[in-house]
Each structure stands twice: as structure tokens, then as C-alpha cells.
XYZ file of C-alpha atoms in Angstrom:
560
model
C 22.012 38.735 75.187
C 19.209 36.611 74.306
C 19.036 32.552 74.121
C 16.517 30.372 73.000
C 15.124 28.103 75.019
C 14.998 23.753 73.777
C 14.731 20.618 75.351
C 17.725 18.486 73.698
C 17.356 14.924 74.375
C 20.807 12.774 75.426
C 22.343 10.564 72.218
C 22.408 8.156 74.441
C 19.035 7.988 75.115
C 18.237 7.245 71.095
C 17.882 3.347 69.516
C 19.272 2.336 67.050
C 17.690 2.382 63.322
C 15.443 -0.177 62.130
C 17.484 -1.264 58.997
C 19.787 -3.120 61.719
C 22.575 -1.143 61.624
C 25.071 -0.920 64.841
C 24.370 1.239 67.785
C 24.315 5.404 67.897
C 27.678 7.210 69.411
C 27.980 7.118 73.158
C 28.975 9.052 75.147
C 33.226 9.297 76.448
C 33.493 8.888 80.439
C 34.084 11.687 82.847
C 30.280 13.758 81.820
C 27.413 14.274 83.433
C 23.979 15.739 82.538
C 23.070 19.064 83.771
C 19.124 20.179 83.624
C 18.474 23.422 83.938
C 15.107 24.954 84.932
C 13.126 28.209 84.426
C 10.040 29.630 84.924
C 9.948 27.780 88.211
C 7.740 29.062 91.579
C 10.659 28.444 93.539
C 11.978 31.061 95.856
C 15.716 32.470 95.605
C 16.426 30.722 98.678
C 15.514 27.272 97.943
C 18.126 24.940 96.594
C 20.216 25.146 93.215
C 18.916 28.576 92.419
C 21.258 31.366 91.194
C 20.265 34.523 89.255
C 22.165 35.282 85.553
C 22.517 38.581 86.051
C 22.256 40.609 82.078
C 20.578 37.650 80.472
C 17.088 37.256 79.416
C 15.450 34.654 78.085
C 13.124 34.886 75.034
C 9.973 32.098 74.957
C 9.875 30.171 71.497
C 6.174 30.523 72.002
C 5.318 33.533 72.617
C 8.799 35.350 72.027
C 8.468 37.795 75.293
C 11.835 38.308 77.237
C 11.919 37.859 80.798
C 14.545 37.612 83.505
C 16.590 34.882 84.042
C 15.709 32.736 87.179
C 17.520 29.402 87.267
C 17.272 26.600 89.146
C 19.755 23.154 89.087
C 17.287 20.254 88.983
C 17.750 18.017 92.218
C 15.993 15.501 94.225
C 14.126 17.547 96.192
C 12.031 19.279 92.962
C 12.187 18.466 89.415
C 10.683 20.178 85.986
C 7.297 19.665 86.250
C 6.138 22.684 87.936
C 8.777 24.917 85.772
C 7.811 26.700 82.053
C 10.937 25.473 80.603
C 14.032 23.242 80.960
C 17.340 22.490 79.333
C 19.639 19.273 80.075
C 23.516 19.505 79.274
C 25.816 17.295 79.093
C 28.899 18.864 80.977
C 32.174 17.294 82.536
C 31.480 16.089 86.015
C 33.924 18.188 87.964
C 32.184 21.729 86.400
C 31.341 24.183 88.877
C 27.540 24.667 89.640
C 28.177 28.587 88.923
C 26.672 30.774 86.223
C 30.040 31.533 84.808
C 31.372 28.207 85.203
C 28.392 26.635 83.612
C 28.480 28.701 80.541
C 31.931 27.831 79.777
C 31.010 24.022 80.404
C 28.446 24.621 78.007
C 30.398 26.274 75.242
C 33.087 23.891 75.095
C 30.658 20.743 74.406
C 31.255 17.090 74.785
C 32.839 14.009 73.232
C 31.499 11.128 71.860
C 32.535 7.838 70.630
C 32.266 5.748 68.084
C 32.137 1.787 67.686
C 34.112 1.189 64.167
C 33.920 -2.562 64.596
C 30.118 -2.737 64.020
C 29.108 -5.092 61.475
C 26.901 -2.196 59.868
C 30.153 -0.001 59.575
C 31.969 -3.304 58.204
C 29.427 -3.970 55.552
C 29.558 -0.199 54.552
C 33.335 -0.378 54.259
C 33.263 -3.249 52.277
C 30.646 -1.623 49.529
C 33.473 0.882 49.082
C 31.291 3.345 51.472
C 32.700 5.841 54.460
C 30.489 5.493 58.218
C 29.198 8.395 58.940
C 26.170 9.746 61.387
C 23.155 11.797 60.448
C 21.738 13.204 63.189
C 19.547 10.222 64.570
C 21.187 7.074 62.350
C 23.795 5.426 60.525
C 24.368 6.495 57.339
C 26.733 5.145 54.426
C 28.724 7.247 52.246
C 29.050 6.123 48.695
C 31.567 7.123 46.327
C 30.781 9.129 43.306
C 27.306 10.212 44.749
C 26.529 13.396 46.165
C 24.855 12.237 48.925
C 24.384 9.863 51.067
C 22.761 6.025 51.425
C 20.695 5.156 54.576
C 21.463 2.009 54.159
C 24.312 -0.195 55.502
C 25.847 -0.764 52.059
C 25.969 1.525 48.675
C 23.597 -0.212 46.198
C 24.976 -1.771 43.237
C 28.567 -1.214 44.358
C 29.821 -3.187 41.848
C 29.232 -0.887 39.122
C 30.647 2.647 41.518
C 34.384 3.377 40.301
C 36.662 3.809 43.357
C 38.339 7.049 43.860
C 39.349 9.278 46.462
C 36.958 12.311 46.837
C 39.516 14.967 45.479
C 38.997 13.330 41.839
C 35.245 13.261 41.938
C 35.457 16.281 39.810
C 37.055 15.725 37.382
C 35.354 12.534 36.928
C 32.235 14.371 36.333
C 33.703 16.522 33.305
C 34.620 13.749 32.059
C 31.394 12.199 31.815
C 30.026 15.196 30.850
C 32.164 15.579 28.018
C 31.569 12.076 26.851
C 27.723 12.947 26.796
C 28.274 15.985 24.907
C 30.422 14.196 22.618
C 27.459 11.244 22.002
C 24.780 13.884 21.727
C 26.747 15.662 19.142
C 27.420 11.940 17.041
C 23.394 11.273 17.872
C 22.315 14.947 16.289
C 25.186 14.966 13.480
C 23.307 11.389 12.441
C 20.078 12.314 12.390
C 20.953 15.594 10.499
C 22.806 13.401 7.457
C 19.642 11.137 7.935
C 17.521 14.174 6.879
C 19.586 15.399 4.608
C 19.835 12.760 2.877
C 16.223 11.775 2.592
C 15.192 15.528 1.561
C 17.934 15.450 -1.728
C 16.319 11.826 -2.546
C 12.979 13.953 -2.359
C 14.135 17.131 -4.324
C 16.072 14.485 -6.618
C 12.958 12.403 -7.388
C 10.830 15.871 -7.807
C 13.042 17.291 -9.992
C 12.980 14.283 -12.389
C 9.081 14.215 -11.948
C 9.433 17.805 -13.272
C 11.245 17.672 -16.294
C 8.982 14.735 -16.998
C 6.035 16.598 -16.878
C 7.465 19.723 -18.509
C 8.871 17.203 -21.373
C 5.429 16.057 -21.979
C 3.729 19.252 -21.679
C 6.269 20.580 -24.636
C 5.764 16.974 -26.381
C 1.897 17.527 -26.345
C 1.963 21.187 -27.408
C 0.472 20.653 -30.705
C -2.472 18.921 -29.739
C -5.815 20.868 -29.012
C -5.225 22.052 -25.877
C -5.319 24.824 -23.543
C -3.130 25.127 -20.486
C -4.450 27.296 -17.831
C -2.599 28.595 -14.931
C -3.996 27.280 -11.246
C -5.080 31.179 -10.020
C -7.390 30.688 -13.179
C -8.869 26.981 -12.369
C -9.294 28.491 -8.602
C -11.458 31.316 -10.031
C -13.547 29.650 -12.797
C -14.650 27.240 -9.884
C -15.024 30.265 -7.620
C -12.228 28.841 -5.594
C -13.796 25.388 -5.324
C -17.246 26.297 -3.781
C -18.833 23.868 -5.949
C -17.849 19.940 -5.325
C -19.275 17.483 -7.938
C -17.836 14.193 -6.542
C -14.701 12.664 -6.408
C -12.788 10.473 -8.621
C -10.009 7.931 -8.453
C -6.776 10.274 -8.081
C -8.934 13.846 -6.847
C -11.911 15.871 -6.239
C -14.290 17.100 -8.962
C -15.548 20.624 -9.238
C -17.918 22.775 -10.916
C -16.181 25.459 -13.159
C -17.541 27.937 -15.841
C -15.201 29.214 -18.880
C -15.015 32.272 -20.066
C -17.211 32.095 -22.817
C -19.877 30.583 -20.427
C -19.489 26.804 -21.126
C -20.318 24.657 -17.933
C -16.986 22.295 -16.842
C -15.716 19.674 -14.456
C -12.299 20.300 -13.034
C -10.793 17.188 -11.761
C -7.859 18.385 -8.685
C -5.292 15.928 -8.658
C -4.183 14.962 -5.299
C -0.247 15.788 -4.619
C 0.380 12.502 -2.632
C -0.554 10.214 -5.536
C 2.425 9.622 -6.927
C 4.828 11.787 -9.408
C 2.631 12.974 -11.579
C 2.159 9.480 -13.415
C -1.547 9.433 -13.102
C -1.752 12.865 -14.746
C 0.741 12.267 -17.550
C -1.100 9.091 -18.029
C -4.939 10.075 -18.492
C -3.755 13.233 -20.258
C -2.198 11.445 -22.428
C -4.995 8.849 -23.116
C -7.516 11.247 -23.376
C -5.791 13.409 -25.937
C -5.613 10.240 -28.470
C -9.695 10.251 -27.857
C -12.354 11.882 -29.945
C -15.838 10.258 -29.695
C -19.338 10.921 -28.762
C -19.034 8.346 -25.798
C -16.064 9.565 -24.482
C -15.798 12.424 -22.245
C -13.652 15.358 -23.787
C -10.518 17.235 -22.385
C -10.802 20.927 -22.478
C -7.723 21.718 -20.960
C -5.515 20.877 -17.905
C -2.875 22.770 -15.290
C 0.457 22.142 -14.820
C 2.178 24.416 -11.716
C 4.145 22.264 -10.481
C 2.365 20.338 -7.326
C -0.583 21.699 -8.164
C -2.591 19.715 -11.151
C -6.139 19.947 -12.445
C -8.147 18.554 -15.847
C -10.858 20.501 -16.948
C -13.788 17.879 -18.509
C -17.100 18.810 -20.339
C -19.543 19.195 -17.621
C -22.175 16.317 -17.378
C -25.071 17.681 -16.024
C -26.679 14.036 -14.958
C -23.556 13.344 -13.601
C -22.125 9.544 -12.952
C -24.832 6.701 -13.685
C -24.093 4.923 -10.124
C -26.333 7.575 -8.965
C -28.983 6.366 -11.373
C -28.753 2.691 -10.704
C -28.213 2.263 -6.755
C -30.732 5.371 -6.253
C -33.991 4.020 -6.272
C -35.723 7.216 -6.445
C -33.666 7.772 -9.946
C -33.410 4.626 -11.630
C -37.422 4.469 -10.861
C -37.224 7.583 -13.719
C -34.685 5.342 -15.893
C -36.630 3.708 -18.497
C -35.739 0.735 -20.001
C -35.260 1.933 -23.729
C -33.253 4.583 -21.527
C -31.097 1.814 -19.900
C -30.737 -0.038 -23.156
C -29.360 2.898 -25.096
C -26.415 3.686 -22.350
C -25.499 0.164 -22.644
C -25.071 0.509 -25.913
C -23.274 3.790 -25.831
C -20.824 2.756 -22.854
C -20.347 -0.140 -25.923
C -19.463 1.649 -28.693
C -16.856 4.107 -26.736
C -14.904 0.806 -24.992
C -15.030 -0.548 -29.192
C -13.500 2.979 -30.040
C -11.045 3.179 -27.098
C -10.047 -1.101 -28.362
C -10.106 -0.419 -32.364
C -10.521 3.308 -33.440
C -7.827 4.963 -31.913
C -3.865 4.991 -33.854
C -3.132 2.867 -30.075
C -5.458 0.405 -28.495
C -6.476 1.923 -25.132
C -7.641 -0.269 -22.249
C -9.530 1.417 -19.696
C -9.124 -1.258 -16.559
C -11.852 0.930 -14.424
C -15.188 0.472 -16.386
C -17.700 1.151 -13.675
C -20.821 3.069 -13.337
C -19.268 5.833 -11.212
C -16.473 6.617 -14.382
C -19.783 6.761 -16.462
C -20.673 9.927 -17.218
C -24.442 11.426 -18.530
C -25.143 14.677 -20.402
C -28.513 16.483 -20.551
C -29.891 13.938 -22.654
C -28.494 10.914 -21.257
C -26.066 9.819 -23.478
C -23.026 8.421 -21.640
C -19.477 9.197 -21.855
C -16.701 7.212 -20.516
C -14.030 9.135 -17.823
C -11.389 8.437 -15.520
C -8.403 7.192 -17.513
C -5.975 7.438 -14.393
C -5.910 3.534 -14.641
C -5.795 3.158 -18.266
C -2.894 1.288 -20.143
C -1.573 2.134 -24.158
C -0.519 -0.792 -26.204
C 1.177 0.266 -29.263
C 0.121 -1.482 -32.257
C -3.141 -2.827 -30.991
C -1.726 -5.303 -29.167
C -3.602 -8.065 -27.762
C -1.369 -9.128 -24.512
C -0.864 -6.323 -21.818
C 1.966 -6.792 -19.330
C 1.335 -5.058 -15.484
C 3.108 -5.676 -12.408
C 0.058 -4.927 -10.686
C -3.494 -5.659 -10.467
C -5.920 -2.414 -11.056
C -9.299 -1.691 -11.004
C -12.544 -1.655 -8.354
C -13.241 -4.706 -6.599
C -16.167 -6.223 -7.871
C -15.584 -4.979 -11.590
C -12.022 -6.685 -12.226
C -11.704 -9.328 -14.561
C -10.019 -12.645 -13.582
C -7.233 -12.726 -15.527
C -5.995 -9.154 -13.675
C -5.531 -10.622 -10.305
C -4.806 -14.143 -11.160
C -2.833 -15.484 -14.044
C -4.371 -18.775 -13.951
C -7.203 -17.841 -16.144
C -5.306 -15.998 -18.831
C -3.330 -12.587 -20.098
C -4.174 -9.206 -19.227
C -6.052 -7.693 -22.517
C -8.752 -5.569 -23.818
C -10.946 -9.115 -22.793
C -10.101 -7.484 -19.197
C -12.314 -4.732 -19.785
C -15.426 -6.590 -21.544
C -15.846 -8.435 -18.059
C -16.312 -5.090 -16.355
C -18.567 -3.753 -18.865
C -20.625 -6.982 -18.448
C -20.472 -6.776 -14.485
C -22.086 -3.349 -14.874
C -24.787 -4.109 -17.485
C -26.288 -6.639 -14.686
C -26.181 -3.649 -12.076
C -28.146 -1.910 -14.871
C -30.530 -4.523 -15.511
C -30.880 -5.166 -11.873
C -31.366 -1.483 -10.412
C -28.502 -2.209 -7.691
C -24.683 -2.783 -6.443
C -24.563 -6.916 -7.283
C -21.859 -6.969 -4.045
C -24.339 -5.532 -2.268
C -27.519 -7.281 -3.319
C -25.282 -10.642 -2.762
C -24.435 -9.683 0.899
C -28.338 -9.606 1.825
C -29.758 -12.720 0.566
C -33.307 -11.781 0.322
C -35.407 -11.678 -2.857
C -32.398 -11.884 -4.948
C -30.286 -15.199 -5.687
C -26.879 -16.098 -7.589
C -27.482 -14.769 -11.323
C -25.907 -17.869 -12.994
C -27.882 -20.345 -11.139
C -31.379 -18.525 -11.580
C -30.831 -17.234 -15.274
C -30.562 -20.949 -17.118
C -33.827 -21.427 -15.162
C -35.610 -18.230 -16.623
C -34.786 -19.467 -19.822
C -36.106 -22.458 -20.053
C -38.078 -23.238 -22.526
C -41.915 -22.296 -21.751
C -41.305 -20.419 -18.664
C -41.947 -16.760 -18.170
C -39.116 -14.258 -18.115
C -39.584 -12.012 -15.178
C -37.562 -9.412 -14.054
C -38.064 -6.258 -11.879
C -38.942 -3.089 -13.451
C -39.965 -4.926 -16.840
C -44.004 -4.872 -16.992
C -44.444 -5.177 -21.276
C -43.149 -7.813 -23.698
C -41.032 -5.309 -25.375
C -39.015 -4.364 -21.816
C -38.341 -7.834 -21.233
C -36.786 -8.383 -24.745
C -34.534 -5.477 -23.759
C -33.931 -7.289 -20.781
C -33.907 -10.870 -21.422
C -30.964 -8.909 -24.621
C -28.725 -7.304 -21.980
C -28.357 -10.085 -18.976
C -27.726 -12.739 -22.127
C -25.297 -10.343 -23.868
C -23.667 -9.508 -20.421
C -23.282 -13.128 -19.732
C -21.071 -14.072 -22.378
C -19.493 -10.668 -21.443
C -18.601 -11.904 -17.755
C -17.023 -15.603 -18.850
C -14.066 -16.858 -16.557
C -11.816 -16.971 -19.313
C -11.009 -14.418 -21.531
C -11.422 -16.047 -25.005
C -14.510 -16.782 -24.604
C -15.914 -13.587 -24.235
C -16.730 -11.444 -27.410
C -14.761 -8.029 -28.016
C -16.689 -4.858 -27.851
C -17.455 -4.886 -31.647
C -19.048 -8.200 -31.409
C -20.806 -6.776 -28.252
C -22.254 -3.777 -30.297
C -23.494 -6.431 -32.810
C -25.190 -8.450 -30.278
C -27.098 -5.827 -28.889
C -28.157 -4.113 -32.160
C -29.248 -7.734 -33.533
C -32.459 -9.345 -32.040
C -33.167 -11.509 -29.262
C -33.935 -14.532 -31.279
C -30.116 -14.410 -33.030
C -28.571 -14.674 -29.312
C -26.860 -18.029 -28.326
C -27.686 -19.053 -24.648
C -23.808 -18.698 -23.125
C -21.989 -21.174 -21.125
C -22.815 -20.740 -17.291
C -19.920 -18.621 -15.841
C -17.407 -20.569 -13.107
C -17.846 -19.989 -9.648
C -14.688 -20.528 -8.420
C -10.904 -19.972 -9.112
C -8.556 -22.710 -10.747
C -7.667 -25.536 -8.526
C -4.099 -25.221 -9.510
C -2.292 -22.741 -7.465
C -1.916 -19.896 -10.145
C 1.440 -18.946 -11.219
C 1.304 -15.205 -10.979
C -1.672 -14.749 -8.669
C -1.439 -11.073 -6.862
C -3.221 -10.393 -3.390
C -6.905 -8.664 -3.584
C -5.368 -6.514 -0.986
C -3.512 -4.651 -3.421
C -6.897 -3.515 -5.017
C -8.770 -0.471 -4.865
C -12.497 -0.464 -3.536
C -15.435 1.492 -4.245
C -17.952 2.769 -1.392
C -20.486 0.812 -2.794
C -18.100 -2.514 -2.990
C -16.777 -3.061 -0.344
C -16.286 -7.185 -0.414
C -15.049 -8.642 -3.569
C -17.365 -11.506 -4.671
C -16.272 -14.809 -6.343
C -16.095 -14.200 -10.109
C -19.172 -14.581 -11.813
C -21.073 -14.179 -8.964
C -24.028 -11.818 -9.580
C -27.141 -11.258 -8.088
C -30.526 -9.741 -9.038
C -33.814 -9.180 -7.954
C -36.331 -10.789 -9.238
C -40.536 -10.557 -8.917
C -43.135 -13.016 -7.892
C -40.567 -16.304 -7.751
């Protein structure tokens, strides 16, 4: 029979735990501690020694057996000279014998406990059991599957008191009230999803048979519906990116029969399908030089595409803000797109069966073809009025900051009409006239100064017109024509700018038949405007990226 060897230190001996609580167990009277020793260099025939004959004792250090030689620790020599030693604790009237002593040993000892401690007390009172771990006081809390080595069970307030033997079943029954929440929690969320996904297939259903209603409405007009695998391989599956647009990216296709054109990709998050419906629909009323043409469109579903002429000088931003291009852009050049962009806004206002306004005139919507002549895109914004009506009702301001008329975001200063889009052809003739972004150019303050202020000191009577870019007498006539024409254009209120006919007129006619026009307001009405909508709610251009104040307009001038 082996044993292993430990020293075990008296409970007596131990203090009590730092969190205050009461006192360890002591010990019961009628005990007495017993130390054993071995490994000793005592002889058999000193004192206290007796041999246990059979047993062996194995070292927890180096776990080799050897003979048991024990000696009873006394006065007369103690453990220090011995390997090993053992204290019991063993009733006083035990027999110093081997046999004797193992009995002793096996049957233990008793120990008492002090229930009248105040750390007991406070446990009790937290609805906690005293109990003993070993070295210290430990609380038992109900409910908790372990214990507290504190005094008290925290938060005993909230603990529901129950004997042990129903601690089980209180725990299925949380755990079926947790199951049962989980399952209201998921069952929610599901009808939430639900819900939301048959308002989505609702609403795209409805967008559907709208578009397929149109499509069959517009069936007799000139033209041709191609299926998206087709649009993907006429633009060699969109390898070839021209820009991008308002509502979608513009690519480079080839037909068929060879002709060059633009496909326009609608993007699926804008909207249902409006902004398609709508600038088909514009564009299919159109037929003029100066407005781009619609070959043909796609329709499968989410995916939607126009197919344009191709433009191979593309936008005429490029040709203004570029100085490296507009350097190339001569001034009869410039004079003959502003007269072009004219005539297509008179035909979209007076020569179509319905008055279209456009409400995104801007160079970028400006298109060129191989010999400059421009063509005006982008109808995603553009309204119908039935009858040619003058007054346009919108919920909504539209348009590119920097390009929008008064009237659109503000109330104040009139109705919403075809007026709307003469301001925005005016803004743009300046940029022409200038050779930059007027935001821009207002932003930097150098050689350039408010238009309205510097202009009704050009022309003055016996000073020098001077303008950048314009070296002979006959580019500053074309000049001196298009910032005077563009000025009436750009008045604060809409009456008293001229329609787009009157604009044609103007330009054709000579420079000594032009009326000097009112300098343009500054600033908005004082009165708080009665429908006024926030600028926030307007879309900006890349090259605009700060409204100004209306009629504010710069240009850069030479040699001031």
C-alpha cells in the first residue's frame, strides 16, 4: 500500500478573510495534534520510533518508494533534520501504535461552527445559506449555481426565494419564457419583412405595367426596341464609357449597319422608371437639327438603356472649362452654338404639338457633332405642358445649381415657365463668352469681377470693349452681342426676359439694334417668399459646386 506524503496545516491555525467576515471553524475539545516524521537519521532505539511493517512510502518529488521509518515528534527532536512530516489531528486518548494511529487517522475529527457571527447573520438575512470553502466564508445565494464570497448575495432584492428542490423547475420556466419572446421577436421581424418586400413587388409591379403601357402606347412612333443582350454587345459589353449623365452612364455603341451611337444606362435606383418614361417620351415629340435624336431604347424590366446619335465632339463643357479646347473655339464658332442651342430651346417652347421645358440647359447636356453644331440632350428633367401653356406647376425645384432660374426655387420672383429655361441658357452664354465655370471664376477673385457691376462700365459711352479671347473689331461685336443678349436673358424676374424666339432675333439682328438691359438683382426678395424650397434639394454639377446669388456672374477680363 502506498500513501502520499503532505504537510496539512491545522484550521485553526488559518485567519480569518479580509472581507470581515466571522472567524474559520475550530476545532471540538478532546483532540490533539499528532506529527509524524520520516526520513529521519534517528536510530530504532531512540524515542517515538516504530516501524510500519508492509507500507512504503512514495516521495511527491521524486516518486521512489522506500520503507517506512516513523518517528512521533517530541521534545527531545523535532522535523528539521527529517525528509518529510505529517501533523494529525487525533483524539487525545489514541494509542501511540501503528495500528491504533491509523484508525485515529481514518476516522477524522470534528469541528465547530460559530452560527451567531454577524457575517453568517448578514448572509442569512440576504436570503443566503453559511457555508465554508476551504480557507473562508462563503455565502450561498439562492437561484445561483454557485456561490458569493461575500457576506451577503448581491442585489438580493431582486433573487426569488425558494427552497433548492424548485430551482429546476424555475429554470424551465425561464427558459420557456425566453423561447417564447424569441419566437414573438423573430415572428415580428419576419411580418416586418414581409411586409416591406410585397410593398416592393407591389410598387414594381405597378412600375411595370406602366412602362409596358407606354411601351404599347408609343408603338407607332419611329422606334426600335432592342433587347439588353443586344445594347451589351453593340457597346462590346460597355468597354467604351463616354461620360455620364443625370440618371446613368454613357457608352459608345455601333449599329448594325455601322452608324456610331451613345447608349445612355439608366441607373435601377433612380426611381420607377419615371425618368425613362419621361425623356422617352419628350424626345419622341422632337425632330430638329438642334436636338439630339432617339434611335431606339430597352425595356427588360430593371434593366433600361437609350440609344442617342453619337456626337463625336462630345458635351461643350469640355470646350469651355478646357483651356486647351476652347483656345481652338473660335469666336464665329462660339457665336453659331449660341445660336443653335437658341433655336432648339425656341423649337422645344413653340414647334412642338406640346410646349416642352427642358429645366437642365447646361453646357454638359450640350451636345457637338463633327462639325460643331450643337444638339440639346438630357430630357430626364424635362416637364410637358399641354396646350403651350405658360404656367408650370412642380412640387419640386430641378435643375444644376448655378443654372436654375429664380422663380424654380423661390416663388417670390414669379411662376415656373418656359422664362425658367431662358435664364439658364443666358447663364451659359456668359460661360461661353467667358471661357470658364462663372461659380468657379467667382470663388477665386482674381482678374475677374461681378459681371453686372463691370459690364455697365464697358459700355459706357467712349470706352473700349475688352474682353479675353476677342483681338479684332468684328470678335468683339460677337461678343459685346452675346453678354448683352445674355443679360436680358438672366433678369430676376421672369417677364422681363425675352422668349427664345425673341432671343433668336436678337442675335441674328445687329449690335447697334440691342437695348442696354436693366442691371440684374443681386439679391433675393426681402419678403419672406411664400413657396420658397431649400437649395438642398438641388442637384449639383462637378464643376458647381456652390450656388451663387442670382445674377451673379463673373468673367475675365484683359488689361483693366
Amino acid at each position: 500500500m502506498a500513501m502520499p506524503l503532505e504537510a496539512m496545516k491545522s484550521p485553526s491555525t488559518a485567519q480569518a478573510s479580509s472581507n470581515g467576515a466571522s472567524p474559520l471553524p475550530t476545532y471540538v475539545t478532546g483532540y490533539r495534534n499528532l506529527t509524524l516524521l520520516y526520513g529521519c537519521p534517528f536510530s530504532a532505539t531512540d524515542p517515538g520510533y516504530f516501524n510500519c511493517t508492509g507500507y512504503n512510502i512514495i516521495s511527491p518529488h521524486s516518486n521512489v518508494s522506500f520503507p517506512i521509518n516513523v518517528f512521533i515528534e517530541t521534545r527531545d527532536y523535532g522535523s528539521e533534520e527529517c525528509n518529510y512530516s505529517v501533523t494529525f489531528h487525533v483524539a487525545k486518548d489514541t494509542t501511540l501504535e501503528a495500528y491504533a494511529l491509523q484508525e485515529a487517522i481514518s476516522e477524522g475529527f470534528k469541528l465547530k461552527w460559530d452560527l451567531s457571527s454577524k457575517a453568517c447573520e448578514d448572509c442569512r438575512n440576504s436570503n443566503g445559506s453559511c457555508g465554508y470553502d476551504k480557507v473562508e466564508f462563503v455565502c450561498y445565494c439562492p437561484n445561483l449555481p454557485y456561490h458569493l464570497s461575500g457576506s451577503v448575495c448581491a442585489n438580493s432584492s431582486l433573487l426569488i426565494i425558494q427552497s433548492p428542490a424548485s430551482s429546476g423547475s424555475t429554470a424551465r420556466v425561464l427558459v420557456v419564457i425566453l423561447i417564447i419572446i424569441s419566437i414573438l421577436l423573430i415572428s415580428g421581424l419576419l411580418r416586418k419583412f414581409i411586409a416591406r418586400d410585397d410593398d416592393y413587388s407591389r410598387k414594381k409591379r405597378e412600375s411595370d405595367q406602366n412602362m409596358e403601357a407606354f411601351v404599347n402606347n408609343f408603338g407607332s412612333l419611329v422606334l426600335q426596341r432592342f433587347d439588353y443582350s443586344f445594347v451589351k454587345k453593340m457597346t462590346k459589353s460597355f468597354s467604351t464609357r463616354l461620360g455620364q449623365g443625370g440618371y446613368g452612364e454613357v457608352y459608345k455603341g455601333k449599329l448594325p449597319d455601322s452608324r456610331l451611337v451613345a447608349v445612355k444606362v439608366l441607373k435601377e435606383s433612380k426611381g420607377n422608371g419615371e425618368e425613362f418614361i419621361n425623356e422617352v417620351a419628350t424626345i419622341c415629340r422632337t425632330s430638329h437639327v438642334n436636338v439630339v435624336a432617339l434611335l431606339g431604347f430597352c425595356y427588360n424590366k430593371n434593366k433600361r438603356a437609350l440609344i442617342y446619335q453619337f456626337m463625336s465632339n462630345g458635351s461643350l463643357d469640355k470646350y469651355i472649362f478646357d483651356k486647351k479646347s476652347s483656345s481652338n473655339l473660335e469666336w464665329k464658332t462660339k457665336y453659331h452654338i449660341a445660336i443653335g442651342i437658341a433655336r432648339g430651346l425656341e423649337y422645344l417652347h413653340r414647334g412642338c404639338n406640346t410646349r416642352i421645358v427642358h429645366f437642365d440647359i447646361k453646357p454638359h447636356n450640350i451636345l457637338l457633332d463633327e462639325d460643331f453644331c450643337p444638339k440639346i440632350s438630357d430630357f430626364g428633367l424635362a416637364k410637358l405642358c399641354k396646350n403651350k401653356e405658360s404656367i408650370i406647376s412642380m412640387l419640386g425645384a430641378r435643375g444644376t445649381a448655378g443654372y436654375i432660374a429664380p422663380e424654380v426655387f423661390c416663388r417670390s420672383f414669379g411662376e415656373v415657365s418656359h422664362k425658367s429655361d431662358v435664364y439658364s441658357y443666358g447663364m451659359m452664354i456668359l460661360e461661353i463668352v467667358g471661357g470658364r465655370n462663372n461659380i468657379v471664376a467667382c470663388e477665386s477673385h482674381t482678374s475677374e469681377i461681378y459681371f453686372s457691376n463691370w459690364i455697365y462700365k464697358q459700355l459706357e459711352p467712349g470706352r473700349d470693349f475688352e474682353i479675353s479671347g476677342a483681338v479684332t473689331e468684328e470678335e468683339k461685336e460677337v461678343a459685346k452681342k452675346m453678354i448683352i443678349v445674355s443679360m436680358w436673358c438672366i433678369q430676376t424676374i421672369p417677364s422681363d426676359r425675352p422668349s427664345m424666339s425673341k432671343v433668336v432675333e436678337m442675335l441674328e439682328g445687329s449690335l447697334e439694334s440691342l437695348e442696354i438691359p436693366p442691371k440684374p438683382s443681386l439679391s433675393l426678395p426681402t419678403r419672406s417668399p411664400k413657396h420658397s424650397i431649400p437649395s438642398s434639394s438641388l442637384s449639383t454639377s462637378k464643376s458647381a459646386q456652390r450656388p451663387a446669388s442670382q445674377g451673379e456672374v463673373c468673367i475675365e477680363l484683359s488689361d483693366m
